[in-house]
Every structure is written in C-alpha cells, then in structure tokens.
mmCIF file of C-alpha atoms in Angstrom:
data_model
loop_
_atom_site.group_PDB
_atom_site.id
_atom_site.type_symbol
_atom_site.label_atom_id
_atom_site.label_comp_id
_atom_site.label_asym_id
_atom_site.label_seq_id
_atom_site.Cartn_x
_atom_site.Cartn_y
_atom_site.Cartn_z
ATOM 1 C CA UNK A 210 -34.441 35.297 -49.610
ATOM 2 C CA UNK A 211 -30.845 35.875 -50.614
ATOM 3 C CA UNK A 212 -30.524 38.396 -48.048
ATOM 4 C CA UNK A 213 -31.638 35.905 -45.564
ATOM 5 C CA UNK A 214 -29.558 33.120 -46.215
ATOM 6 C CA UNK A 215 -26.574 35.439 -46.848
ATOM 7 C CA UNK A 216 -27.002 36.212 -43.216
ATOM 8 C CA UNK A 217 -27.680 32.693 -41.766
ATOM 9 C CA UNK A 218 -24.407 32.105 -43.437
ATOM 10 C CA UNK A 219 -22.375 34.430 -41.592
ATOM 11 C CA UNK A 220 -23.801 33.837 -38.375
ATOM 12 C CA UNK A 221 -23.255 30.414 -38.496
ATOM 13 C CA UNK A 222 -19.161 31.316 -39.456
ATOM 14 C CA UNK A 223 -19.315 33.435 -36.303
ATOM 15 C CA UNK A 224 -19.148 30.722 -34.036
ATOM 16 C CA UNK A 225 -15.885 28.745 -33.203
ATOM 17 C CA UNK A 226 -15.685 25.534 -34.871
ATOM 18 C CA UNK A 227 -15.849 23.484 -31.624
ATOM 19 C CA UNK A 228 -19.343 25.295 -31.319
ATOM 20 C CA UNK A 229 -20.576 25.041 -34.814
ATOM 21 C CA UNK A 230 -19.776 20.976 -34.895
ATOM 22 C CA UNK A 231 -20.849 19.604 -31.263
ATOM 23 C CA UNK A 232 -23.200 17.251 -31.514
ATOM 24 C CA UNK A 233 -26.563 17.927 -31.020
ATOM 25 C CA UNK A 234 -28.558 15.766 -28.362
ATOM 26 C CA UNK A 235 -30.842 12.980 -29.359
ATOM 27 C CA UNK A 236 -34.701 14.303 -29.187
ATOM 28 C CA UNK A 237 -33.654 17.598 -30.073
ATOM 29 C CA UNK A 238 -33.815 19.325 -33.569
ATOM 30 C CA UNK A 239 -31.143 22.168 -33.771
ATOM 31 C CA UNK A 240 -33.104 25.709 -34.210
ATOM 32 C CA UNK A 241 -33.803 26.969 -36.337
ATOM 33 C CA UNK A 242 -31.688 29.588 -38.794
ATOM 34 C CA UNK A 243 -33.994 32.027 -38.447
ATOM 35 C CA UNK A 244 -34.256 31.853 -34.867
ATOM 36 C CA UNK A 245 -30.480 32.784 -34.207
ATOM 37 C CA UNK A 246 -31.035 35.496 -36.813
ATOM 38 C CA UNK A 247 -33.842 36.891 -34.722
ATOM 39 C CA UNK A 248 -31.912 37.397 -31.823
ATOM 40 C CA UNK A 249 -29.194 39.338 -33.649
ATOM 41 C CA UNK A 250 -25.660 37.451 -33.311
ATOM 42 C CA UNK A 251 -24.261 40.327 -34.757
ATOM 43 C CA UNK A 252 -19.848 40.498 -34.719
ATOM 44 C CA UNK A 253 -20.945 42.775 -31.737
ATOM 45 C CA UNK A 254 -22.670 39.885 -30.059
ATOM 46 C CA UNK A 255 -20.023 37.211 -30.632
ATOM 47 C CA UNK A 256 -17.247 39.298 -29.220
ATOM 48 C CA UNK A 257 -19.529 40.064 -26.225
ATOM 49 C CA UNK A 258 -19.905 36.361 -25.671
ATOM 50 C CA UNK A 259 -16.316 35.237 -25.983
ATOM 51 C CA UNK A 260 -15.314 38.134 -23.572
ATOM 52 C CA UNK A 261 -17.754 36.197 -20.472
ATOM 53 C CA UNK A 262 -16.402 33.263 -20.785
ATOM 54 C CA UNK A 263 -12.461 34.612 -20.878
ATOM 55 C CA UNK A 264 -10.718 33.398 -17.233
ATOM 56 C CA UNK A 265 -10.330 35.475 -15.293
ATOM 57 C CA UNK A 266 -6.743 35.248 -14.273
ATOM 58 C CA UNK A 267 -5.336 38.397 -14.374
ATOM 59 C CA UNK A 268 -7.688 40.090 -11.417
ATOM 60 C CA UNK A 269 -7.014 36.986 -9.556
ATOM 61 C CA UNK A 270 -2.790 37.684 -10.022
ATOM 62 C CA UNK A 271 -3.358 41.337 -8.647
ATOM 63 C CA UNK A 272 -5.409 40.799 -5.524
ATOM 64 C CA UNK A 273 -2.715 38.288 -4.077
ATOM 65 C CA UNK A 274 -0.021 40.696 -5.019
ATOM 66 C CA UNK A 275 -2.189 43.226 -3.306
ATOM 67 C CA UNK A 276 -2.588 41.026 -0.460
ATOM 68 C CA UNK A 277 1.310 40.568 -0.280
ATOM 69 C CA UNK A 278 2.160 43.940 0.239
ATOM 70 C CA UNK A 279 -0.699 44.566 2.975
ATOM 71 C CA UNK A 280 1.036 41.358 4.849
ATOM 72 C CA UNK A 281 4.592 42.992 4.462
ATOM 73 C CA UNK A 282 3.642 46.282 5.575
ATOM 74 C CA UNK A 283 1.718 45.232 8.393
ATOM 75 C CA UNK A 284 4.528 43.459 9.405
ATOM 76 C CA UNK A 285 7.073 46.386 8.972
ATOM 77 C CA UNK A 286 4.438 48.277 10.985
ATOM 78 C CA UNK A 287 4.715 45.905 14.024
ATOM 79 C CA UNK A 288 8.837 45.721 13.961
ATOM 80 C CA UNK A 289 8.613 49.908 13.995
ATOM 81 C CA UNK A 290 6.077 49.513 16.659
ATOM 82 C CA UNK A 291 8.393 47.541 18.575
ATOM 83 C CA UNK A 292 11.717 49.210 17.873
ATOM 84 C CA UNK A 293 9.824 52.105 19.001
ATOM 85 C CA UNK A 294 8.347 50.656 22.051
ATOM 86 C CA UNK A 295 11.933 49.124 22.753
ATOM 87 C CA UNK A 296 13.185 53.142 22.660
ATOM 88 C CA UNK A 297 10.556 54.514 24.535
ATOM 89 C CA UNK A 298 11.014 51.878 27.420
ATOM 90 C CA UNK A 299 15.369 52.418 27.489
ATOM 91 C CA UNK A 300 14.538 56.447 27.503
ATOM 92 C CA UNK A 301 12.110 55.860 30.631
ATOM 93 C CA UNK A 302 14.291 53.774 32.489
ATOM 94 C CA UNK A 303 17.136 56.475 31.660
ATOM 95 C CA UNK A 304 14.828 58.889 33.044
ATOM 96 C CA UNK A 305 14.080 57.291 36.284
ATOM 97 C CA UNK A 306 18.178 56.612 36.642
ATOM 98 C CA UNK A 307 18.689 60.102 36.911
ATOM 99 C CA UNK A 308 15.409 61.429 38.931
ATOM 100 C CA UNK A 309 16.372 58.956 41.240
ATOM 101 C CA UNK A 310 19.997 59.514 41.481
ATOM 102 C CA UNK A 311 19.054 63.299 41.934
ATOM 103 C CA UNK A 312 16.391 62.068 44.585
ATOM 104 C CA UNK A 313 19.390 60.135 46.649
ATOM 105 C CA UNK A 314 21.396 63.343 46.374
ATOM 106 C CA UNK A 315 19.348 65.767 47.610
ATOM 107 C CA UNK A 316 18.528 63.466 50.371
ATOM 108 C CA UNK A 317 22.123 63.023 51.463
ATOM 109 C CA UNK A 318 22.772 67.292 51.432
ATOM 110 C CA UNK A 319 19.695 67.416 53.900
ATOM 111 C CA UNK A 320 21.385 64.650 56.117
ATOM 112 C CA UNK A 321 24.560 66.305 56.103
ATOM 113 C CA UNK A 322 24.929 67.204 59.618
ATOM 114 C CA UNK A 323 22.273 65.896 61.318
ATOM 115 C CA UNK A 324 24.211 63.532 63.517
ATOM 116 C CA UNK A 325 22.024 60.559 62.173
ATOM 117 C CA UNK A 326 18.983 62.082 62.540
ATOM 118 C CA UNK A 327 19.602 62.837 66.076
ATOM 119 C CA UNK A 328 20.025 67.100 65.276
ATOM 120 C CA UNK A 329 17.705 67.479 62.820
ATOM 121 C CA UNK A 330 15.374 69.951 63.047
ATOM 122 C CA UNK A 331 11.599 69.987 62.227
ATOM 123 C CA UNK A 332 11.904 71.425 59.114
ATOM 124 C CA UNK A 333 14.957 69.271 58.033
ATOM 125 C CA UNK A 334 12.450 65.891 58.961
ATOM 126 C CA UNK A 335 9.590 67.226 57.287
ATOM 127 C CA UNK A 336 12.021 67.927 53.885
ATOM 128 C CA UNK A 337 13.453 64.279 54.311
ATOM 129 C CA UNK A 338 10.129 62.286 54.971
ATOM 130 C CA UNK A 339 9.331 64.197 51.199
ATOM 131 C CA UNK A 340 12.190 63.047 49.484
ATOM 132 C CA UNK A 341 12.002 59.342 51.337
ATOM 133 C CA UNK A 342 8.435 59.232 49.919
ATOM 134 C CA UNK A 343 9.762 60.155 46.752
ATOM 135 C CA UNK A 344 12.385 57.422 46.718
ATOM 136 C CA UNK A 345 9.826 54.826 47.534
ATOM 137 C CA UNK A 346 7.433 55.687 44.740
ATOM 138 C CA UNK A 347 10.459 54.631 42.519
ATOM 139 C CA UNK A 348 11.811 51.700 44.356
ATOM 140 C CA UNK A 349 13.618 49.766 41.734
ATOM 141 C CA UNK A 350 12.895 46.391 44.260
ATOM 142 C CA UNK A 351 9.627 45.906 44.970
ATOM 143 C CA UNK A 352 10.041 42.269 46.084
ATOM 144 C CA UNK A 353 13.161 43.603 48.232
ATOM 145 C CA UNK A 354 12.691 39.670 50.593
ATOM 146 C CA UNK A 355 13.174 38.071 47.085
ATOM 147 C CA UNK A 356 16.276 39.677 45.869
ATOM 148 C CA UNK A 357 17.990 38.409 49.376
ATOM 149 C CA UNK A 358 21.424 39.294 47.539
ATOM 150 C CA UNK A 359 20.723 42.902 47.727
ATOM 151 C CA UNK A 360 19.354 42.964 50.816
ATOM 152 C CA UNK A 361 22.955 41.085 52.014
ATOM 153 C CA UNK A 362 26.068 43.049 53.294
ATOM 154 C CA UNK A 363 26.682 45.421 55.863
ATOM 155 C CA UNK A 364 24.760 48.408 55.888
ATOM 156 C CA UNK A 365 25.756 52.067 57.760
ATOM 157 C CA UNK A 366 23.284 53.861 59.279
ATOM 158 C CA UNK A 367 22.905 57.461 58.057
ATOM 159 C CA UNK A 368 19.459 58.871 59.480
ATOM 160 C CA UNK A 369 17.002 57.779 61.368
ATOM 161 C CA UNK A 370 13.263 58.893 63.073
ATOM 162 C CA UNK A 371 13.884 56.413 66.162
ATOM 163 C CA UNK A 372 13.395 58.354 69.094
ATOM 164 C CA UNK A 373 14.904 55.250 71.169
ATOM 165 C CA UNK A 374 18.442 56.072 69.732
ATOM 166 C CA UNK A 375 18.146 58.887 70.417
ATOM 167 C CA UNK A 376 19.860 58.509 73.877
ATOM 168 C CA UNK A 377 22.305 56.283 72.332
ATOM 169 C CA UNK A 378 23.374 59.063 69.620
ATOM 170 C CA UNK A 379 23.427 61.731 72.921
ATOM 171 C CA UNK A 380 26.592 60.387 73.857
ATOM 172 C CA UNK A 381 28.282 61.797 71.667
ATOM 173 C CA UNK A 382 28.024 65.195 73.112
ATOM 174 C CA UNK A 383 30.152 64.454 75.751
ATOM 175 C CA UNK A 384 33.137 65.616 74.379
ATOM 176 C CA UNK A 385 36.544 63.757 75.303
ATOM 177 C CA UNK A 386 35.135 61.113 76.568
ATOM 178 C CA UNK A 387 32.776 58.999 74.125
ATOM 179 C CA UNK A 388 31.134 59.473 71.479
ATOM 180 C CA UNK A 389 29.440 56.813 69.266
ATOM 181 C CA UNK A 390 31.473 55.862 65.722
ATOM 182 C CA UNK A 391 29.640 53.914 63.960
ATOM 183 C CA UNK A 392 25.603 52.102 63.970
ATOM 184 C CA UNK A 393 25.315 49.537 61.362
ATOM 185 C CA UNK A 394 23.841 46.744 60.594
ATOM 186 C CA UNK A 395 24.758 43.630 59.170
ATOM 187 C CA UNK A 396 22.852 40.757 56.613
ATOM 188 C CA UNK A 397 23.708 37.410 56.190
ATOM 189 C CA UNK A 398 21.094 35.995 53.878
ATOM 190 C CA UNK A 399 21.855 32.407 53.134
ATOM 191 C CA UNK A 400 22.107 32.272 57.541
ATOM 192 C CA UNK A 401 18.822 34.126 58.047
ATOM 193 C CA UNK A 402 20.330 36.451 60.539
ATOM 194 C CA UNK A 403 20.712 39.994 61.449
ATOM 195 C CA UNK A 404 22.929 41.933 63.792
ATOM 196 C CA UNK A 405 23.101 45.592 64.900
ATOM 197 C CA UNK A 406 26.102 47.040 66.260
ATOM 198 C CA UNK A 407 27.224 50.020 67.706
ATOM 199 C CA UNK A 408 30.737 51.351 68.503
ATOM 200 C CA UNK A 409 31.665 53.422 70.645
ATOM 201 C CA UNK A 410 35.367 55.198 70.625
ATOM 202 C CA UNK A 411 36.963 57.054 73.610
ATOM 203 C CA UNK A 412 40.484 58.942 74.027
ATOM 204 C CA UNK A 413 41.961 56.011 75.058
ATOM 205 C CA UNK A 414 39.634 52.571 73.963
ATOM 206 C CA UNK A 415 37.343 51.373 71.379
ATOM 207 C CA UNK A 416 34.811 49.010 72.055
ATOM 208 C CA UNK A 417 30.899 47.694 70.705
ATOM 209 C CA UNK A 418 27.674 46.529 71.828
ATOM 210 C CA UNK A 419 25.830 44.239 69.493
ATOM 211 C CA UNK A 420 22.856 42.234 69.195
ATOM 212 C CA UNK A 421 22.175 39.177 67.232
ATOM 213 C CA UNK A 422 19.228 38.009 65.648
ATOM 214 C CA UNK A 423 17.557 35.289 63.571
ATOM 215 C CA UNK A 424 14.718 36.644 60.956
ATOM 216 C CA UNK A 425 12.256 35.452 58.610
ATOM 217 C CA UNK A 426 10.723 36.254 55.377
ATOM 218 C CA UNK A 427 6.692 37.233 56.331
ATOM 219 C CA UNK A 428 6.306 39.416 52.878
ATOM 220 C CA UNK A 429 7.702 40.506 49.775
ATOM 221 C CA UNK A 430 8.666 43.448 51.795
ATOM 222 C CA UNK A 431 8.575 42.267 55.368
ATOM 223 C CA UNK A 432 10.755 40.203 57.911
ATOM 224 C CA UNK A 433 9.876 39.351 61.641
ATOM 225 C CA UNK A 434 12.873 39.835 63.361
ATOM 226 C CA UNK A 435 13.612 37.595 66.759
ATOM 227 C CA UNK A 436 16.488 38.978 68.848
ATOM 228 C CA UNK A 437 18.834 35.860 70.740
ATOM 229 C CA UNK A 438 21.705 37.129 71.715
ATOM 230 C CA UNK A 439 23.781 40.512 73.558
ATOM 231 C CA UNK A 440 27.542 40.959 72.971
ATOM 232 C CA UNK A 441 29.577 43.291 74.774
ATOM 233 C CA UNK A 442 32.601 43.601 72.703
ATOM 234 C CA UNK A 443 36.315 43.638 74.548
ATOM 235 C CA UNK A 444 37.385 46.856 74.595
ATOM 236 C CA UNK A 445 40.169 47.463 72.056
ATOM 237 C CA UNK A 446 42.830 49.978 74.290
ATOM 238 C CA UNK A 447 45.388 52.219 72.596
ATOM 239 C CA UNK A 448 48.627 50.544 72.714
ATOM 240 C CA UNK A 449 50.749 54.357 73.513
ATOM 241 C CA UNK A 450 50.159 56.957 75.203
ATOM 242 C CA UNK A 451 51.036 60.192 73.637
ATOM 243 C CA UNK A 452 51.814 62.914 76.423
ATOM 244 C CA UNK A 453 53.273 66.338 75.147
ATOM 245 C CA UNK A 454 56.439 67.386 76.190
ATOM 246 C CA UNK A 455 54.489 70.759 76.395
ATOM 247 C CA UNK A 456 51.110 71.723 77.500
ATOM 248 C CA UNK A 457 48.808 75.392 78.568
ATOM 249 C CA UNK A 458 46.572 74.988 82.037
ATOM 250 C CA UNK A 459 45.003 78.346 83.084
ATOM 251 C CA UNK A 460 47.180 80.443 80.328
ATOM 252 C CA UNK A 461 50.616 78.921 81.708
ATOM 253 C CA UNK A 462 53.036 76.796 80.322
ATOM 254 C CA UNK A 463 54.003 73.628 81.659
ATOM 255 C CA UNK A 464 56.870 71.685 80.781
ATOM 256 C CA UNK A 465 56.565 67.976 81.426
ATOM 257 C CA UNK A 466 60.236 66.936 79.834
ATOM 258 C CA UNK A 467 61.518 66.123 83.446
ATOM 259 C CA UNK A 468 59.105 63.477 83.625
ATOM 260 C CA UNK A 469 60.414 62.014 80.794
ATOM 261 C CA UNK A 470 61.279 58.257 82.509
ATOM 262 C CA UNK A 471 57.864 58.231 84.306
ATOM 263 C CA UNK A 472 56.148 59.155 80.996
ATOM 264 C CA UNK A 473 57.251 56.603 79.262
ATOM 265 C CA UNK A 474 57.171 53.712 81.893
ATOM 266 C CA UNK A 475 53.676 54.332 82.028
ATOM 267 C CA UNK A 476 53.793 54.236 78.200
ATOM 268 C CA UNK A 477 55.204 50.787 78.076
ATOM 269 C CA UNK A 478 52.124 49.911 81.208
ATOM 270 C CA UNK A 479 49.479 51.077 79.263
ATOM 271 C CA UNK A 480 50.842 49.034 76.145
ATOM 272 C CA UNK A 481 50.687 46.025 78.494
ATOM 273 C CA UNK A 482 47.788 46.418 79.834
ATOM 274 C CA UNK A 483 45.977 46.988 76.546
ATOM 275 C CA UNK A 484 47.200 44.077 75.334
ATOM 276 C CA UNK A 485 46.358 41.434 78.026
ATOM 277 C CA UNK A 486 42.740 43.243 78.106
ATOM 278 C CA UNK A 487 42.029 42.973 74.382
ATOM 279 C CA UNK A 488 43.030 39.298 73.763
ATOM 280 C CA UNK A 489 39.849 38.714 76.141
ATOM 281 C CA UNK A 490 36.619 36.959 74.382
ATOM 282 C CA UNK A 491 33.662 39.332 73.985
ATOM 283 C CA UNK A 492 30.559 39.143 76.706
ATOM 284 C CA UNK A 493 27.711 37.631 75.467
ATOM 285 C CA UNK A 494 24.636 37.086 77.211
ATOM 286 C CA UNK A 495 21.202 35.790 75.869
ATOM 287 C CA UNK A 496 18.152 37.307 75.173
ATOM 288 C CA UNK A 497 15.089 35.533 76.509
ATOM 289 C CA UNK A 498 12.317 37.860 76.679
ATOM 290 C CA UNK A 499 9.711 36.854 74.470
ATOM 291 C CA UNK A 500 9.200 40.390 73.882
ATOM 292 C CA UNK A 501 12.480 40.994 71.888
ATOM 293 C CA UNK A 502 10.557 40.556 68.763
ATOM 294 C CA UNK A 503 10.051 43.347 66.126
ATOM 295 C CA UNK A 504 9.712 43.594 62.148
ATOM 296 C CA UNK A 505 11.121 45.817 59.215
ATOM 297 C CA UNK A 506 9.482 46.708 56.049
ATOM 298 C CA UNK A 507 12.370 47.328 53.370
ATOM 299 C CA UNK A 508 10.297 50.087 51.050
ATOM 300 C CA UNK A 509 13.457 51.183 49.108
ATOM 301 C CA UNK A 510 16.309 48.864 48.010
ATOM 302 C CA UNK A 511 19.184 49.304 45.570
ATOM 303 C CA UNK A 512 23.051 48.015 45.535
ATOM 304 C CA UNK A 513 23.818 51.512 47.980
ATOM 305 C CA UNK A 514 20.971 52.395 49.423
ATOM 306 C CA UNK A 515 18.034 51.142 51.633
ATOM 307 C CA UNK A 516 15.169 52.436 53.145
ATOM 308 C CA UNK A 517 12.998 50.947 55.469
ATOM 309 C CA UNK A 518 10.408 51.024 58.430
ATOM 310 C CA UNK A 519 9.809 49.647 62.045
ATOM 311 C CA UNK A 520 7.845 49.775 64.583
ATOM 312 C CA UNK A 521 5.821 53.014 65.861
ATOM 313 C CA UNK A 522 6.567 54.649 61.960
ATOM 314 C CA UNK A 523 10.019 54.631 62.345
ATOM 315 C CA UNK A 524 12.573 55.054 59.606
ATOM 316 C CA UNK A 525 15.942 54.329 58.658
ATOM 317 C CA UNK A 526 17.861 55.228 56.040
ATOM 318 C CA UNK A 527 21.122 52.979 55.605
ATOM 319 C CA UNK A 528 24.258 53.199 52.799
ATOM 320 C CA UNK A 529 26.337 49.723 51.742
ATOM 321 C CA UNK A 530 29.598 49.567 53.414
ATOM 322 C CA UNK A 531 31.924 50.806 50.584
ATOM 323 C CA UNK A 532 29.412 52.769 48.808
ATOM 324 C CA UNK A 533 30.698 56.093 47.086
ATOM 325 C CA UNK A 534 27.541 58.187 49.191
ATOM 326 C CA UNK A 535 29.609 57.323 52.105
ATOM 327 C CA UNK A 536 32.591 59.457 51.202
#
C-alpha cells in the first residue's frame, strides 16, 4: 500500500498545476488513482506529452525563409535570362549588320562594269540573282510601303534585268556622240508620285527624257504605278567651244592658229545660241493610254540601297543619291 500511494503521489505532482486544479465537470467523478497509475505516467510519459502540445513555431519560421530565397532566386534567374536574351538578340543583329554589309559588297564588285546590267554576261546574272536572293532573305524592311520615308529620295540606277532598256543603255556605244549619264528615279512620298529620268550627254549638249507618275500603296510591298505625263527636257548646250590650236588627221599636223578670229566668233555664236535655247520650258506631253500602268514590288529596302521587281521578273537594283556605294 505505501508503495502505491507513494506513486499516486508523484504522478499526480507530474502534472502542471493548471492541469492538476481544473475543475472537473458536473456528472463526472475524477478517475480513479489507480487508473492513471495503470497506464504508466511515468517522467518519460509527461515529457512526451508536453513535447505534442509545444507550437510549432520554429518549422513554420524556416519554410517562409525557405520560401524567400526560392522567390529571390527565381527572380535573379529571370533578370539573367533576360540580360542574356538582351545579349544574344544585340550579337544577332551585329551579325546580320555585317553578313549583309558583306552581301551589298560583293554585289557591287560583280556590277562593276556591267554598264547597268546592260554587259553582263550569263554568268555575271546568274552570280547577282544569288546574292539579290540573299539580300532579300535579310531585308531589314519588310513593310517597305509603310516606312514611306525610306522609300523617299532619289534613287540611281545601278543594274538591272530589263531587257526594254536595254536599247536605251545601247546608246552609249556610240562613241562621240551620246551616251546615256544617268537613269534614276525619283520618290516623293507625302505627293504619291514617281518619276524616271534619263539623261543623256553629248560633246556639245545635255539634255533628259522623263516620265511622271502618280502611285498607290496595293501591299506592304507593292505599289500600282499609273504613268500621266512625258517631258522632254531643253537641251542644256555648252556655252564654249574649245577648238585646239593643234590637231593630227591621217598622221599630219594641222595648224588651225590662222583661224584664230573665225574660231572664236563662232565661240561667242555658240555661247549665244546655247543660251537663248536653254532658257526654253521643257516639252511635256500627256500620257493617255490606259495601258501605261505597271507595279513594283520593293523586296529589299535600307537608307542606300533598294531592290525591287516589275513586270515580266524584272529587277532593279538602285543606290540613294549621295550614298558612299556610289563612289
């Protein structure tokens, strides 16, 4: 018995105060002593117990720190992913710079000589068609109709597949005589209009034929172009005469310094006459076939160069007045 009740004691001891002294409900007789001695509150037991019922804050603390550091380091992962993508994008546009500004170059080299196209030979047409296709898969414009600023200027004429200038371009195998300077063509882009010119020089004159036209948008790469007008331009004569005192016909030598007063009264004629003609207005004539119609696709567009195609697969290639690929 005195064991018994020496262990009923300390079991009851065990238990917090708070425990040991709440009330106990109304119907209900507290159990007995040897009950909670039969199911062995030892000191093991009541340090068992008080351990569940502990909070459990500390866990709780290290998960959301946990969960901090995931949230920063995700987002450092997406500002490396974009400072990387940022890179990556700058060293591809780098690298299409300078595949295209090779692509340009090697063009020009093949034009060099070619008369506009006009002297080319088959193998020179076929090597320019492949770097033209080139150029075009890398057209930094491909809405070329909505960037109207680039599109406006005046544009030289470099090469072209047109078989109908072709007889235009022969005249400049006539030596002496003629031979044509210049094709370009010229932009306005707030007016809508369009107009190609051609001059011509000779020993003595310089004059142009022109053509003016209205066009409008049809794609992002297309315009219809309507021809209106023809100009003959007034022919711009050389003011003086330059005749050698000396010159060779048939291996001799002629001297012409006796016909020094002639010479130059038909030097101060000339001057005249060169004046009076070019103060004259241009010709212009219109164009009223309904037939004067065609279109241009623009496939290649930057601020020097521009590439396009017309009717029956032609193609031009044109350079921006004051561009360095002119020089």
């Amino acid at each position: 018995m005195s064991s018994l009740a020496l262990r009923n004691a300390f079991a009851l001891n065990a238990f917090p105060a708070a425990l040991s002294a709440a009330p106990v409900p109304a119907g209900r007789n507290p159990p007995p002593l040897a009950l909670l001695s039969s199911r062995g509150l030892s000191p093991v037991s009541k340090r068992r117990i008080l351990t569940i019922f502990r909070p459990p804050t500390a866990p709780s603390f290290r998960l959301q720190a946990v969960a901090d550091d995931d949230e920063w380091g995700a987002e450092k992962k997406i500002l490396k992913g974009a400072a990387g993508s940022v890179a990556a994008v700058e060293e591809e546009t780098t690298d299409v710079t300078s595949v295209t500004a090779e692509l340009k170059r090697k063009l020009l080299d093949q034009l060099f000589g070619t008369d506009r196209g006009l002297k080319a030979t088959s193998e020179t047409r076929a090597e320019v068609n492949e770097l033209i296709t080139q150029l075009e898969a890398k057209n930094p414009t491909p809405a070329p109709t909505e960037a109207l600023s680039l599109l406006n200027g005046k544009w030289i004429l470099a090469y072209t597949s047109f078989v109908g200038l072709f007889p235009l371009l022969g005249a400049g195998s006539l030596p002496q005589l003629v031979k044509v300077d210049e094709i370009s063509q010229t932009i306005d882009s707030e007016a809508f209009t369009v107009q190609n010119s051609v001059r011509f020089v000779g020993p003595f004159s310089s004059t142009s034929v022109s053509t003016n036209a209205k066009f409008e948008v049809r794609s992002p790469k297309r315009v219809q172009i309507k021809f209106e007008e023809g100009i003959i331009g007034t022919p711009q004569l050389t003011d003086s005469i330059v005749i050698p005192d000396k010159f060779e016909f048939f291996g001799q030598s002629i001297d012409l310094s006796p016909f020094n007063g002639v010479i130059s009264s038909l030097q101060d004629t000339a001057s005249s006459v060169a004046k009076t003609i070019s103060s004259q207005p241009p010709l212009k004539f219109p164009i009223s076939n309904s037939n004067a119609q065609s279109w241009l696709l623009t496939t290649y567009l930057d601020d020097e160069l521009r590439i396009s195609r017309g009717d029956g697969s032609s193609v031009f290639v044109l350079i921006k007045e004051g561009s360095a690929l002119l020089s």
